[in-house]
């Protein structure tokens, strides 16, 4: 009987490797957590999920988005959320765990990836999460006007954000789908000379009156490639608490806002559909 249990443990601990539309997906077991997995696409880490503790966020950029989710409404209050980009559905699971009875829509273009995640990392049947296989912008266009309290954009194709998700026209769709006072947050990736990140801040400033950016200081100084979290709304953001949480993270981050954030853009102009390009590809060393 004990040998049978050991065999089952070994079976559970084996990686799952499967071709999806976006490349080769790998689900790698976490050696420190019994039912936790990391999702990689073509070797690039995408998500980490702990099925026993969906409120656990392992990746630093996801913890920073988690802070935004925590502060988007009073603690525990259900929200209506849209997630553009699904991965392993980490942030939707987090929202469901920390804000029970929330209603969520996930838009993930890679249908094969959605099937893999649903099969190997099943959602809690009680979580009100609807997953739609569609392009992020096309899926967003189907969200009713003013429906969302929160919109999270974490969309990468080949480790790059698609061009059509970087423009003022895309943010017009975000604004349309957000209720007044709603919050938009996006995972942006860039490295020196930070031209993409600066342009994305200028683009967001053209559509939202309130902005903040959370990132490792080394990234903001243009010393290395990495993730920066944009937060935007039409009402003042909880800057003091976001700053405290970012600074107290195991990987401390800095929050920029106001005049300093505008200075950071260095005169960059807003991106439109006609001028949009995908975010830069990360250097190979990032995933080593």
mmCIF file of C-alpha atoms in Angstrom:
data_model
loop_
_atom_site.group_PDB
_atom_site.id
_atom_site.type_symbol
_atom_site.label_atom_id
_atom_site.label_comp_id
_atom_site.label_asym_id
_atom_site.label_seq_id
_atom_site.Cartn_x
_atom_site.Cartn_y
_atom_site.Cartn_z
ATOM 1 C CA UNK A 1 0.000 0.000 0.000
ATOM 2 C CA UNK A 2 2.828 2.399 0.912
ATOM 3 C CA UNK A 3 4.636 1.571 -2.340
ATOM 4 C CA UNK A 4 1.461 2.410 -4.302
ATOM 5 C CA UNK A 5 1.259 5.834 -2.636
ATOM 6 C CA UNK A 6 4.938 6.448 -3.434
ATOM 7 C CA UNK A 7 4.312 5.571 -7.066
ATOM 8 C CA UNK A 8 1.398 7.984 -7.211
ATOM 9 C CA UNK A 9 3.569 10.730 -5.736
ATOM 10 C CA UNK A 10 6.238 10.130 -8.354
ATOM 11 C CA UNK A 11 3.603 10.185 -11.095
ATOM 12 C CA UNK A 12 2.213 13.467 -9.833
ATOM 13 C CA UNK A 13 5.702 14.942 -9.694
ATOM 14 C CA UNK A 14 6.452 14.290 -13.368
ATOM 15 C CA UNK A 15 6.543 17.242 -15.727
ATOM 16 C CA UNK A 16 3.811 17.539 -18.343
ATOM 17 C CA UNK A 17 5.071 18.579 -21.780
ATOM 18 C CA UNK A 18 2.649 19.339 -24.592
ATOM 19 C CA UNK A 19 2.600 21.336 -27.810
ATOM 20 C CA UNK A 20 0.166 24.270 -27.747
ATOM 21 C CA UNK A 21 -0.511 27.000 -30.269
ATOM 22 C CA UNK A 22 2.077 29.316 -28.703
ATOM 23 C CA UNK A 23 4.896 26.748 -28.640
ATOM 24 C CA UNK A 24 5.968 23.972 -26.296
ATOM 25 C CA UNK A 25 4.204 24.124 -22.932
ATOM 26 C CA UNK A 26 5.800 22.568 -19.868
ATOM 27 C CA UNK A 27 4.152 22.127 -16.487
ATOM 28 C CA UNK A 28 6.981 21.664 -13.978
ATOM 29 C CA UNK A 29 6.187 20.469 -10.433
ATOM 30 C CA UNK A 30 7.342 22.676 -7.576
ATOM 31 C CA UNK A 31 9.617 20.560 -5.342
ATOM 32 C CA UNK A 32 8.664 22.626 -2.285
ATOM 33 C CA UNK A 33 4.870 22.564 -2.660
ATOM 34 C CA UNK A 34 2.885 19.352 -3.050
ATOM 35 C CA UNK A 35 0.375 20.550 -5.671
ATOM 36 C CA UNK A 36 2.143 23.541 -7.168
ATOM 37 C CA UNK A 37 3.310 23.892 -10.760
ATOM 38 C CA UNK A 38 5.159 26.327 -12.986
ATOM 39 C CA UNK A 39 4.065 26.863 -16.578
ATOM 40 C CA UNK A 40 6.751 27.507 -19.196
ATOM 41 C CA UNK A 41 6.188 28.233 -22.886
ATOM 42 C CA UNK A 42 9.237 27.580 -25.070
ATOM 43 C CA UNK A 43 11.343 27.782 -21.919
ATOM 44 C CA UNK A 44 9.989 31.162 -20.786
ATOM 45 C CA UNK A 45 8.299 31.104 -17.351
ATOM 46 C CA UNK A 46 4.660 32.177 -17.658
ATOM 47 C CA UNK A 47 2.819 31.268 -14.455
ATOM 48 C CA UNK A 48 3.030 29.489 -11.118
ATOM 49 C CA UNK A 49 -0.023 27.908 -9.489
ATOM 50 C CA UNK A 50 -0.485 26.251 -6.102
ATOM 51 C CA UNK A 51 -3.728 24.281 -6.273
ATOM 52 C CA UNK A 52 -3.790 23.945 -2.474
ATOM 53 C CA UNK A 53 -3.194 27.669 -1.922
ATOM 54 C CA UNK A 54 -4.303 29.776 -4.908
ATOM 55 C CA UNK A 55 -3.624 32.934 -2.885
ATOM 56 C CA UNK A 56 0.102 32.106 -3.015
ATOM 57 C CA UNK A 57 1.846 34.133 -5.723
ATOM 58 C CA UNK A 58 5.377 32.941 -6.454
ATOM 59 C CA UNK A 59 6.424 35.238 -9.320
ATOM 60 C CA UNK A 60 7.351 38.744 -8.213
ATOM 61 C CA UNK A 61 5.458 40.486 -11.021
ATOM 62 C CA UNK A 62 2.312 38.528 -10.128
ATOM 63 C CA UNK A 63 2.660 39.505 -6.466
ATOM 64 C CA UNK A 64 2.771 43.148 -7.549
ATOM 65 C CA UNK A 65 -0.397 42.693 -9.579
ATOM 66 C CA UNK A 66 -1.792 40.895 -6.525
ATOM 67 C CA UNK A 67 -1.261 44.092 -4.519
ATOM 68 C CA UNK A 68 -3.289 45.979 -7.114
ATOM 69 C CA UNK A 69 -6.077 43.379 -6.934
ATOM 70 C CA UNK A 70 -6.044 43.607 -3.125
ATOM 71 C CA UNK A 71 -6.484 47.380 -3.237
ATOM 72 C CA UNK A 72 -8.946 47.604 -6.137
ATOM 73 C CA UNK A 73 -11.899 47.331 -3.709
ATOM 74 C CA UNK A 74 -12.450 46.907 0.034
ATOM 75 C CA UNK A 75 -10.946 43.651 1.393
ATOM 76 C CA UNK A 76 -12.942 40.580 0.422
ATOM 77 C CA UNK A 77 -15.502 42.472 -1.647
ATOM 78 C CA UNK A 78 -16.435 40.617 -4.859
ATOM 79 C CA UNK A 79 -15.394 42.306 -8.089
ATOM 80 C CA UNK A 80 -16.117 41.919 -11.764
ATOM 81 C CA UNK A 81 -12.759 41.308 -13.405
ATOM 82 C CA UNK A 82 -11.430 40.782 -16.908
ATOM 83 C CA UNK A 83 -8.076 39.051 -17.404
ATOM 84 C CA UNK A 84 -6.479 39.529 -20.807
ATOM 85 C CA UNK A 85 -4.046 36.628 -21.110
ATOM 86 C CA UNK A 86 -4.678 33.507 -19.093
ATOM 87 C CA UNK A 87 -1.529 31.434 -18.724
ATOM 88 C CA UNK A 88 -2.267 29.012 -15.899
ATOM 89 C CA UNK A 89 -5.066 31.325 -14.665
ATOM 90 C CA UNK A 90 -2.988 32.281 -11.625
ATOM 91 C CA UNK A 91 -4.387 35.775 -11.121
ATOM 92 C CA UNK A 92 -7.983 34.720 -11.738
ATOM 93 C CA UNK A 93 -7.539 31.973 -9.126
ATOM 94 C CA UNK A 94 -5.986 34.532 -6.757
ATOM 95 C CA UNK A 95 -8.928 36.898 -7.196
ATOM 96 C CA UNK A 96 -11.418 34.071 -6.617
ATOM 97 C CA UNK A 97 -9.584 33.022 -3.442
ATOM 98 C CA UNK A 98 -9.190 36.499 -1.971
ATOM 99 C CA UNK A 99 -12.512 37.901 -3.210
ATOM 100 C CA UNK A 100 -15.068 35.054 -3.118
ATOM 101 C CA UNK A 101 -18.142 35.405 -5.345
ATOM 102 C CA UNK A 102 -16.243 37.576 -7.810
ATOM 103 C CA UNK A 103 -17.333 37.210 -11.427
ATOM 104 C CA UNK A 104 -14.401 36.907 -13.819
ATOM 105 C CA UNK A 105 -13.782 36.621 -17.530
ATOM 106 C CA UNK A 106 -10.448 35.337 -18.845
ATOM 107 C CA UNK A 107 -9.531 35.894 -22.491
ATOM 108 C CA UNK A 108 -6.751 33.576 -23.681
ATOM 109 C CA UNK A 109 -6.041 33.151 -27.374
ATOM 110 C CA UNK A 110 -4.287 29.784 -27.096
ATOM 111 C CA UNK A 111 -7.163 27.271 -26.971
ATOM 112 C CA UNK A 112 -4.792 24.302 -26.645
ATOM 113 C CA UNK A 113 -3.145 25.929 -23.632
ATOM 114 C CA UNK A 114 -6.549 26.517 -22.044
ATOM 115 C CA UNK A 115 -7.385 22.828 -22.499
ATOM 116 C CA UNK A 116 -4.055 21.757 -21.003
ATOM 117 C CA UNK A 117 -4.458 24.003 -17.951
ATOM 118 C CA UNK A 118 -8.076 22.993 -17.386
ATOM 119 C CA UNK A 119 -7.106 19.299 -17.547
ATOM 120 C CA UNK A 120 -3.944 19.339 -15.462
ATOM 121 C CA UNK A 121 -4.661 22.285 -13.128
ATOM 122 C CA UNK A 122 -8.453 22.235 -12.759
ATOM 123 C CA UNK A 123 -10.288 25.293 -11.511
ATOM 124 C CA UNK A 124 -12.274 25.229 -8.294
ATOM 125 C CA UNK A 125 -15.809 24.335 -9.449
ATOM 126 C CA UNK A 126 -17.148 27.101 -7.207
ATOM 127 C CA UNK A 127 -15.006 29.819 -8.789
ATOM 128 C CA UNK A 128 -17.026 32.033 -11.088
ATOM 129 C CA UNK A 129 -14.388 32.125 -13.814
ATOM 130 C CA UNK A 130 -15.334 32.003 -17.484
ATOM 131 C CA UNK A 131 -12.495 31.332 -19.909
ATOM 132 C CA UNK A 132 -12.877 32.408 -23.532
ATOM 133 C CA UNK A 133 -10.443 31.400 -26.277
ATOM 134 C CA UNK A 134 -10.057 34.590 -28.307
ATOM 135 C CA UNK A 135 -7.656 37.382 -29.149
ATOM 136 C CA UNK A 136 -7.363 39.692 -26.148
ATOM 137 C CA UNK A 137 -8.575 42.813 -27.934
ATOM 138 C CA UNK A 138 -11.420 40.989 -29.668
ATOM 139 C CA UNK A 139 -12.482 39.459 -26.364
ATOM 140 C CA UNK A 140 -12.308 42.817 -24.613
ATOM 141 C CA UNK A 141 -14.577 44.309 -27.284
ATOM 142 C CA UNK A 142 -17.307 41.872 -26.171
ATOM 143 C CA UNK A 143 -17.249 43.055 -22.558
ATOM 144 C CA UNK A 144 -20.271 45.309 -21.895
ATOM 145 C CA UNK A 145 -19.693 49.027 -21.346
ATOM 146 C CA UNK A 146 -18.732 49.793 -17.745
ATOM 147 C CA UNK A 147 -18.884 46.134 -16.677
ATOM 148 C CA UNK A 148 -15.441 45.667 -15.115
ATOM 149 C CA UNK A 149 -14.177 46.826 -11.738
ATOM 150 C CA UNK A 150 -10.743 45.528 -12.707
ATOM 151 C CA UNK A 151 -8.969 44.737 -15.975
ATOM 152 C CA UNK A 152 -5.643 42.880 -15.872
ATOM 153 C CA UNK A 153 -3.507 42.706 -19.028
ATOM 154 C CA UNK A 154 -0.779 40.063 -19.007
ATOM 155 C CA UNK A 155 -0.518 39.067 -22.656
ATOM 156 C CA UNK A 156 2.640 37.720 -24.248
ATOM 157 C CA UNK A 157 3.194 35.933 -27.541
ATOM 158 C CA UNK A 158 6.680 34.524 -27.832
ATOM 159 C CA UNK A 159 7.613 36.547 -24.693
ATOM 160 C CA UNK A 160 6.503 39.785 -26.424
ATOM 161 C CA UNK A 161 3.341 41.851 -25.953
ATOM 162 C CA UNK A 162 1.520 41.991 -29.312
ATOM 163 C CA UNK A 163 1.561 45.396 -30.984
ATOM 164 C CA UNK A 164 -2.223 45.822 -31.084
ATOM 165 C CA UNK A 165 -2.311 45.718 -27.263
ATOM 166 C CA UNK A 166 0.024 48.702 -26.849
ATOM 167 C CA UNK A 167 -1.975 51.547 -28.421
ATOM 168 C CA UNK A 168 -4.301 54.356 -27.387
ATOM 169 C CA UNK A 169 -7.060 52.630 -29.348
ATOM 170 C CA UNK A 170 -6.601 49.528 -27.212
ATOM 171 C CA UNK A 171 -6.796 51.665 -24.071
ATOM 172 C CA UNK A 172 -9.979 53.260 -25.409
ATOM 173 C CA UNK A 173 -11.484 49.751 -25.268
ATOM 174 C CA UNK A 174 -10.144 49.319 -21.737
ATOM 175 C CA UNK A 175 -11.723 52.612 -20.645
ATOM 176 C CA UNK A 176 -15.026 51.649 -22.270
ATOM 177 C CA UNK A 177 -15.183 48.310 -20.439
ATOM 178 C CA UNK A 178 -14.176 49.744 -17.051
ATOM 179 C CA UNK A 179 -16.775 51.189 -14.735
ATOM 180 C CA UNK A 180 -16.103 54.711 -13.395
ATOM 181 C CA UNK A 181 -13.498 54.298 -10.671
ATOM 182 C CA UNK A 182 -12.343 50.961 -12.053
ATOM 183 C CA UNK A 183 -8.676 49.946 -12.162
ATOM 184 C CA UNK A 184 -6.539 48.832 -15.084
ATOM 185 C CA UNK A 185 -3.221 47.075 -14.495
ATOM 186 C CA UNK A 186 -0.787 45.711 -17.057
ATOM 187 C CA UNK A 187 2.389 43.682 -17.022
ATOM 188 C CA UNK A 188 4.956 45.468 -19.204
ATOM 189 C CA UNK A 189 8.366 44.027 -20.057
ATOM 190 C CA UNK A 190 11.357 46.000 -21.309
ATOM 191 C CA UNK A 191 15.081 46.550 -20.931
ATOM 192 C CA UNK A 192 17.600 49.230 -21.811
ATOM 193 C CA UNK A 193 17.072 51.788 -23.314
ATOM 194 C CA UNK A 194 13.444 51.415 -22.045
ATOM 195 C CA UNK A 195 11.908 52.951 -25.181
ATOM 196 C CA UNK A 196 8.907 50.603 -25.038
ATOM 197 C CA UNK A 197 8.214 51.233 -21.350
ATOM 198 C CA UNK A 198 8.509 55.009 -21.711
ATOM 199 C CA UNK A 199 6.126 54.975 -24.675
ATOM 200 C CA UNK A 200 3.634 52.811 -22.782
ATOM 201 C CA UNK A 201 3.551 55.281 -19.900
ATOM 202 C CA UNK A 202 2.982 58.141 -22.363
ATOM 203 C CA UNK A 203 0.201 56.113 -24.015
ATOM 204 C CA UNK A 204 -1.530 55.399 -20.706
ATOM 205 C CA UNK A 205 -1.206 59.055 -19.671
ATOM 206 C CA UNK A 206 -3.101 60.019 -22.822
ATOM 207 C CA UNK A 207 -6.114 57.984 -21.639
ATOM 208 C CA UNK A 208 -5.979 57.867 -17.811
ATOM 209 C CA UNK A 209 -5.580 60.815 -15.409
ATOM 210 C CA UNK A 210 -4.114 58.673 -12.613
ATOM 211 C CA UNK A 211 -1.067 56.460 -13.147
ATOM 212 C CA UNK A 212 1.562 54.566 -11.180
ATOM 213 C CA UNK A 213 4.389 52.225 -12.145
ATOM 214 C CA UNK A 214 5.818 49.490 -9.905
ATOM 215 C CA UNK A 215 9.188 47.955 -10.770
ATOM 216 C CA UNK A 216 12.587 46.906 -9.519
ATOM 217 C CA UNK A 217 14.765 50.041 -9.312
ATOM 218 C CA UNK A 218 17.385 48.368 -11.551
ATOM 219 C CA UNK A 219 14.796 48.086 -14.324
ATOM 220 C CA UNK A 220 13.752 51.719 -13.956
ATOM 221 C CA UNK A 221 17.410 52.734 -14.189
ATOM 222 C CA UNK A 222 17.757 50.764 -17.417
ATOM 223 C CA UNK A 223 20.245 48.319 -15.901
ATOM 224 C CA UNK A 224 18.462 45.110 -16.852
ATOM 225 C CA UNK A 225 15.457 43.598 -18.641
ATOM 226 C CA UNK A 226 12.405 42.846 -16.540
ATOM 227 C CA UNK A 227 8.766 43.457 -15.684
ATOM 228 C CA UNK A 228 7.086 46.694 -14.672
ATOM 229 C CA UNK A 229 3.487 46.905 -13.492
ATOM 230 C CA UNK A 230 1.361 49.764 -14.760
ATOM 231 C CA UNK A 231 -1.644 50.828 -12.662
ATOM 232 C CA UNK A 232 -4.194 53.284 -14.033
ATOM 233 C CA UNK A 233 -7.598 54.687 -13.124
ATOM 234 C CA UNK A 234 -9.802 57.730 -13.500
ATOM 235 C CA UNK A 235 -9.732 58.304 -9.723
ATOM 236 C CA UNK A 236 -6.776 58.683 -7.320
ATOM 237 C CA UNK A 237 -4.889 55.444 -6.679
ATOM 238 C CA UNK A 238 -4.009 54.073 -3.194
ATOM 239 C CA UNK A 239 -0.411 55.200 -3.662
ATOM 240 C CA UNK A 240 0.739 55.038 -0.033
ATOM 241 C CA UNK A 241 -0.393 51.437 0.445
ATOM 242 C CA UNK A 242 0.860 50.331 -2.982
ATOM 243 C CA UNK A 243 4.223 51.897 -2.143
ATOM 244 C CA UNK A 244 4.374 50.120 1.224
ATOM 245 C CA UNK A 245 3.485 46.735 -0.224
ATOM 246 C CA UNK A 246 5.906 47.056 -3.125
ATOM 247 C CA UNK A 247 8.743 48.043 -0.778
ATOM 248 C CA UNK A 248 8.056 45.216 1.692
ATOM 249 C CA UNK A 249 7.946 42.462 -0.946
ATOM 250 C CA UNK A 250 10.664 39.756 -0.788
ATOM 251 C CA UNK A 251 11.956 41.422 -3.977
ATOM 252 C CA UNK A 252 11.443 45.107 -3.120
ATOM 253 C CA UNK A 253 10.142 47.393 -5.838
ATOM 254 C CA UNK A 254 9.763 51.134 -6.250
ATOM 255 C CA UNK A 255 6.571 52.979 -7.142
ATOM 256 C CA UNK A 256 6.715 56.019 -9.408
ATOM 257 C CA UNK A 257 3.825 58.402 -10.041
ATOM 258 C CA UNK A 258 3.004 62.012 -10.779
ATOM 259 C CA UNK A 259 5.626 64.364 -12.184
ATOM 260 C CA UNK A 260 8.484 61.898 -11.670
ATOM 261 C CA UNK A 261 6.663 59.276 -13.732
ATOM 262 C CA UNK A 262 6.001 61.807 -16.493
ATOM 263 C CA UNK A 263 9.666 62.800 -16.426
ATOM 264 C CA UNK A 264 10.519 59.116 -16.805
ATOM 265 C CA UNK A 265 8.829 59.062 -20.229
ATOM 266 C CA UNK A 266 11.601 61.338 -21.528
ATOM 267 C CA UNK A 267 9.244 63.033 -23.971
ATOM 268 C CA UNK A 268 7.967 59.773 -25.507
ATOM 269 C CA UNK A 269 4.769 60.152 -27.516
ATOM 270 C CA UNK A 270 1.635 57.989 -27.241
ATOM 271 C CA UNK A 271 1.487 54.857 -29.382
ATOM 272 C CA UNK A 272 -1.368 54.485 -31.880
ATOM 273 C CA UNK A 273 -2.505 51.517 -33.941
ATOM 274 C CA UNK A 274 -0.588 52.886 -36.922
ATOM 275 C CA UNK A 275 2.706 53.217 -35.021
ATOM 276 C CA UNK A 276 2.426 50.235 -32.642
ATOM 277 C CA UNK A 277 5.085 47.533 -32.502
ATOM 278 C CA UNK A 278 5.406 44.504 -30.238
ATOM 279 C CA UNK A 279 7.397 44.839 -27.046
ATOM 280 C CA UNK A 280 11.081 43.904 -27.351
ATOM 281 C CA UNK A 281 12.121 40.287 -27.032
ATOM 282 C CA UNK A 282 13.941 39.507 -23.800
ATOM 283 C CA UNK A 283 17.620 38.638 -24.098
ATOM 284 C CA UNK A 284 18.317 34.884 -23.798
ATOM 285 C CA UNK A 285 20.086 35.418 -20.471
ATOM 286 C CA UNK A 286 16.794 36.421 -18.781
ATOM 287 C CA UNK A 287 15.571 32.816 -18.550
ATOM 288 C CA UNK A 288 18.856 31.143 -17.671
#
